[in-house]
Amino acid sequence: DQQVKQNSPSLSVQEGRISILNCDYTNSMFDYFLWYKKYPAEGPTFLISISSIKDKNEDGRFTVFLNKSAKHLSLHIVPSQPGDSAVYFCAADNAGNNRKLIWGLGTSLAVNP
Amino acid sequence: NAGVTQTPKFQVLKTGQSMTLQCAQDMNHEYMSWYRQDPGMGLRLIHYSVGAGITDQGEVPNGYNVSRSTTEDFPLRLLSAAPSQTSVYFCASSYGRTQFFGPGTRLTVL
């Protein structure tokens, strides 16, 4: 049973528009969430994170929103750029889990010029 | 800082062969881990270590061994390679609750 779900395998947006990537989780013990970006033939790179005590975290063009009651988080990229084209992974952690992250399957984002 | 390095980048093995995937980090991170990534399966944790001398199993440990004699190094050993171990392998180290990944090793077992 997948505890972290990214229901959209792929997403295509126009350059300059907003990209919204979604992630749902089932375990209410998760207290920390991370987004990673992965280009082909490279390792995942950390993008942004959010603690469960917050509902929003912003870093430049990237904003993560957390809705704990819905067990849902989303990553907003504004404005989207062609270099943002990559696979985005959502991951979740709980403090008692020895830092074993639980990963979603990823969403492939294509930003078209 | 080189970050997390992995060698080799590519490897082809025959069924039954053994090999070691190397992982090193120069950030003095205590926590290190190994993942495999397969199409449609996301990242799955193989083994992890919370410090030198301490290792534990992750989600898919069978067929793999690890050891952690130093903070810097965390090698992954395939004892007798099987085609089911064809995958891309990532090593990661952690600062706080953020993991930093190496570039990966693409392994094919024939």
Short mmCIF file of N, CA and C in Angstrom, two decimals, chain A residues 12-99:
data_model
loop_
_atom_site.label_atom_id
_atom_site.label_comp_id
_atom_site.label_asym_id
_atom_site.label_seq_id
_atom_site.Cartn_x
_atom_site.Cartn_y
_atom_site.Cartn_z
N SER A 12 2.16 18.63 -18.40
CA SER A 12 2.76 19.48 -19.43
C SER A 12 2.21 20.90 -19.28
N VAL A 13 3.11 21.89 -19.22
CA VAL A 13 2.69 23.29 -19.09
C VAL A 13 3.49 24.16 -20.05
N GLN A 14 2.95 25.34 -20.31
CA GLN A 14 3.65 26.31 -21.16
C GLN A 14 4.62 27.13 -20.32
N GLU A 15 5.72 27.45 -20.95
CA GLU A 15 6.70 28.32 -20.30
C GLU A 15 6.03 29.60 -19.80
N GLY A 16 6.37 30.01 -18.58
CA GLY A 16 5.81 31.23 -18.01
C GLY A 16 4.54 31.00 -17.20
N ARG A 17 3.89 29.86 -17.39
CA ARG A 17 2.68 29.57 -16.63
C ARG A 17 3.04 28.87 -15.32
N ILE A 18 2.01 28.61 -14.51
CA ILE A 18 2.23 27.93 -13.23
C ILE A 18 2.19 26.41 -13.43
N SER A 19 3.11 25.73 -12.77
CA SER A 19 3.06 24.26 -12.68
C SER A 19 2.62 23.90 -11.27
N ILE A 20 1.67 22.99 -11.17
CA ILE A 20 1.21 22.53 -9.86
C ILE A 20 1.33 21.01 -9.83
N LEU A 21 2.17 20.55 -8.92
CA LEU A 21 2.36 19.11 -8.76
C LEU A 21 1.77 18.70 -7.42
N ASN A 22 1.04 17.62 -7.42
CA ASN A 22 0.29 17.22 -6.24
C ASN A 22 0.81 15.93 -5.62
N CYS A 23 0.57 15.81 -4.33
CA CYS A 23 1.03 14.65 -3.57
C CYS A 23 0.04 14.40 -2.43
N ASP A 24 -0.39 13.17 -2.26
CA ASP A 24 -1.28 12.80 -1.17
C ASP A 24 -0.59 11.75 -0.30
N TYR A 25 -0.89 11.77 0.97
CA TYR A 25 -0.30 10.78 1.87
C TYR A 25 -1.38 10.21 2.78
N THR A 26 -1.06 9.05 3.33
CA THR A 26 -2.08 8.37 4.15
C THR A 26 -1.70 8.32 5.63
N ASN A 27 -0.43 8.43 5.94
CA ASN A 27 0.03 8.24 7.31
C ASN A 27 0.03 9.58 8.06
N SER A 28 -0.82 9.70 9.04
CA SER A 28 -0.92 10.96 9.78
C SER A 28 0.29 11.21 10.68
N MET A 29 1.19 10.21 10.81
CA MET A 29 2.40 10.39 11.61
C MET A 29 3.49 11.14 10.85
N PHE A 30 3.35 11.28 9.55
CA PHE A 30 4.35 12.03 8.79
C PHE A 30 4.37 13.47 9.28
N ASP A 31 5.58 13.99 9.56
CA ASP A 31 5.66 15.35 10.06
C ASP A 31 6.62 16.22 9.26
N TYR A 32 7.14 15.67 8.18
CA TYR A 32 8.09 16.45 7.37
C TYR A 32 7.98 15.94 5.94
N PHE A 33 7.95 16.88 5.01
CA PHE A 33 7.74 16.53 3.61
C PHE A 33 8.78 17.24 2.74
N LEU A 34 9.22 16.53 1.72
CA LEU A 34 10.27 17.08 0.85
C LEU A 34 9.89 16.87 -0.60
N TRP A 35 10.36 17.77 -1.44
CA TRP A 35 10.26 17.62 -2.88
C TRP A 35 11.67 17.54 -3.45
N TYR A 36 11.85 16.58 -4.36
CA TYR A 36 13.12 16.41 -5.06
C TYR A 36 12.85 16.49 -6.55
N LYS A 37 13.86 16.97 -7.26
CA LYS A 37 13.81 17.04 -8.71
C LYS A 37 14.86 16.10 -9.27
N LYS A 38 14.53 15.42 -10.36
CA LYS A 38 15.49 14.48 -10.93
C LYS A 38 15.54 14.64 -12.44
N TYR A 39 16.74 14.93 -12.93
CA TYR A 39 16.99 14.92 -14.38
C TYR A 39 17.45 13.53 -14.78
N PRO A 40 17.26 13.17 -16.05
CA PRO A 40 17.74 11.85 -16.53
C PRO A 40 19.23 11.67 -16.28
N ALA A 41 19.60 10.48 -15.88
CA ALA A 41 21.00 10.09 -15.67
C ALA A 41 21.67 10.87 -14.54
N GLU A 42 20.88 11.49 -13.66
CA GLU A 42 21.43 12.15 -12.49
C GLU A 42 20.69 11.68 -11.25
N GLY A 43 21.29 11.92 -10.08
CA GLY A 43 20.59 11.62 -8.83
C GLY A 43 19.56 12.69 -8.51
N PRO A 44 18.58 12.35 -7.68
CA PRO A 44 17.61 13.36 -7.24
C PRO A 44 18.31 14.49 -6.49
N THR A 45 17.82 15.71 -6.70
CA THR A 45 18.36 16.86 -5.97
C THR A 45 17.24 17.48 -5.13
N PHE A 46 17.60 17.85 -3.92
CA PHE A 46 16.63 18.44 -3.00
C PHE A 46 16.16 19.79 -3.53
N LEU A 47 14.85 19.99 -3.43
CA LEU A 47 14.26 21.23 -3.94
C LEU A 47 13.73 22.10 -2.80
N ILE A 48 12.82 21.58 -2.03
CA ILE A 48 12.18 22.34 -0.98
C ILE A 48 11.51 21.38 -0.01
N SER A 49 11.34 21.83 1.23
CA SER A 49 10.71 20.97 2.23
C SER A 49 9.73 21.79 3.07
N ILE A 50 8.92 21.09 3.85
CA ILE A 50 7.99 21.75 4.74
C ILE A 50 7.74 20.87 5.96
N SER A 51 7.71 21.50 7.10
CA SER A 51 7.37 20.82 8.33
C SER A 51 5.85 20.84 8.51
N SER A 52 5.35 19.87 9.25
CA SER A 52 3.90 19.79 9.43
C SER A 52 3.34 20.90 10.31
N ILE A 53 4.22 21.67 10.94
CA ILE A 53 3.72 22.79 11.75
C ILE A 53 3.46 24.02 10.88
N LYS A 54 3.82 23.92 9.61
CA LYS A 54 3.58 25.04 8.70
C LYS A 54 2.58 24.62 7.63
N ASP A 55 2.00 25.61 6.94
CA ASP A 55 1.15 25.26 5.81
C ASP A 55 1.69 25.80 4.48
N LYS A 56 2.82 26.48 4.56
CA LYS A 56 3.40 27.02 3.33
C LYS A 56 4.88 27.26 3.54
N ASN A 57 5.66 26.96 2.50
CA ASN A 57 7.07 27.32 2.50
C ASN A 57 7.46 27.76 1.09
N GLU A 58 8.19 28.85 1.02
CA GLU A 58 8.48 29.46 -0.27
C GLU A 58 9.97 29.60 -0.46
N ASP A 59 10.44 29.33 -1.67
CA ASP A 59 11.86 29.52 -1.99
C ASP A 59 11.94 29.93 -3.45
N GLY A 60 12.03 31.23 -3.67
CA GLY A 60 12.10 31.73 -5.04
C GLY A 60 10.85 31.39 -5.82
N ARG A 61 11.03 30.70 -6.93
CA ARG A 61 9.88 30.34 -7.78
C ARG A 61 9.09 29.14 -7.24
N PHE A 62 9.59 28.51 -6.22
CA PHE A 62 9.00 27.27 -5.71
C PHE A 62 8.29 27.51 -4.38
N THR A 63 7.05 27.05 -4.31
CA THR A 63 6.27 27.14 -3.07
C THR A 63 5.62 25.79 -2.82
N VAL A 64 5.74 25.32 -1.58
CA VAL A 64 5.05 24.09 -1.21
C VAL A 64 3.94 24.45 -0.23
N PHE A 65 2.76 23.88 -0.47
CA PHE A 65 1.61 24.07 0.39
C PHE A 65 1.25 22.74 1.02
N LEU A 66 0.91 22.79 2.31
CA LEU A 66 0.53 21.59 3.03
C LEU A 66 -0.86 21.76 3.62
N ASN A 67 -1.74 20.81 3.33
CA ASN A 67 -3.08 20.77 3.91
C ASN A 67 -3.18 19.49 4.74
N LYS A 68 -2.93 19.63 6.04
CA LYS A 68 -2.86 18.44 6.88
C LYS A 68 -4.20 17.73 7.01
N SER A 69 -5.28 18.48 7.06
CA SER A 69 -6.58 17.84 7.22
C SER A 69 -6.92 16.98 6.01
N ALA A 70 -6.46 17.41 4.83
CA ALA A 70 -6.70 16.63 3.61
C ALA A 70 -5.58 15.66 3.31
N LYS A 71 -4.51 15.71 4.10
CA LYS A 71 -3.31 14.90 3.86
C LYS A 71 -2.84 15.10 2.43
N HIS A 72 -2.64 16.35 2.09
CA HIS A 72 -2.31 16.72 0.72
C HIS A 72 -1.27 17.82 0.72
N LEU A 73 -0.30 17.69 -0.18
CA LEU A 73 0.62 18.80 -0.39
C LEU A 73 0.80 19.03 -1.88
N SER A 74 1.19 20.24 -2.20
CA SER A 74 1.38 20.58 -3.60
C SER A 74 2.62 21.46 -3.75
N LEU A 75 3.24 21.33 -4.90
CA LEU A 75 4.40 22.15 -5.25
C LEU A 75 3.98 23.06 -6.40
N HIS A 76 4.15 24.36 -6.19
CA HIS A 76 3.85 25.33 -7.22
C HIS A 76 5.16 25.91 -7.77
N ILE A 77 5.25 25.95 -9.08
CA ILE A 77 6.42 26.55 -9.72
C ILE A 77 5.91 27.71 -10.58
N VAL A 78 6.35 28.92 -10.22
CA VAL A 78 5.88 30.11 -10.94
C VAL A 78 7.03 31.11 -11.11
N PRO A 79 7.35 31.55 -12.34
CA PRO A 79 6.84 30.99 -13.59
C PRO A 79 7.63 29.75 -13.98
N SER A 80 7.02 28.87 -14.70
CA SER A 80 7.70 27.65 -15.14
C SER A 80 8.68 27.98 -16.26
N GLN A 81 9.82 27.28 -16.23
CA GLN A 81 10.86 27.49 -17.24
C GLN A 81 11.20 26.14 -17.89
N PRO A 82 11.68 26.14 -19.11
CA PRO A 82 12.03 24.86 -19.76
C PRO A 82 13.02 24.02 -18.94
N GLY A 83 13.93 24.69 -18.23
CA GLY A 83 14.89 23.97 -17.39
C GLY A 83 14.25 23.26 -16.20
N ASP A 84 12.96 23.55 -15.93
CA ASP A 84 12.25 22.86 -14.86
C ASP A 84 11.77 21.48 -15.30
N SER A 85 11.87 21.17 -16.57
CA SER A 85 11.44 19.87 -17.08
C SER A 85 12.28 18.77 -16.43
N ALA A 86 11.62 17.92 -15.67
CA ALA A 86 12.29 16.89 -14.89
C ALA A 86 11.21 16.02 -14.25
N VAL A 87 11.65 15.01 -13.53
CA VAL A 87 10.73 14.22 -12.71
C VAL A 87 10.79 14.75 -11.29
N TYR A 88 9.64 15.00 -10.71
CA TYR A 88 9.54 15.54 -9.36
C TYR A 88 9.01 14.46 -8.41
N PHE A 89 9.74 14.24 -7.33
CA PHE A 89 9.35 13.26 -6.33
C PHE A 89 8.94 13.95 -5.05
N CYS A 90 7.86 13.46 -4.48
CA CYS A 90 7.42 13.86 -3.16
C CYS A 90 7.89 12.79 -2.18
N ALA A 91 8.35 13.19 -1.01
CA ALA A 91 8.79 12.23 0.00
C ALA A 91 8.31 12.69 1.36
N ALA A 92 8.07 11.73 2.24
CA ALA A 92 7.56 12.04 3.57
C ALA A 92 8.38 11.32 4.63
N ASP A 93 8.39 11.91 5.81
CA ASP A 93 9.21 11.40 6.90
C ASP A 93 8.45 11.56 8.21
N ASN A 94 8.70 10.66 9.15
CA ASN A 94 8.23 10.94 10.50
C ASN A 94 9.39 10.81 11.47
N ALA A 95 9.33 11.56 12.51
CA ALA A 95 10.49 11.71 13.41
C ALA A 95 10.91 10.38 14.01
N GLY A 96 9.99 9.47 14.14
CA GLY A 96 10.33 8.20 14.78
C GLY A 96 10.74 7.12 13.80
N ASN A 97 11.01 7.49 12.55
CA ASN A 97 11.23 6.48 11.51
C ASN A 97 12.69 6.36 11.12
N ASN A 98 13.58 6.87 11.97
CA ASN A 98 15.01 6.74 11.69
C ASN A 98 15.39 7.34 10.35
N ARG A 99 14.72 8.38 9.96
CA ARG A 99 14.98 9.12 8.73
C ARG A 99 14.82 8.27 7.48
#
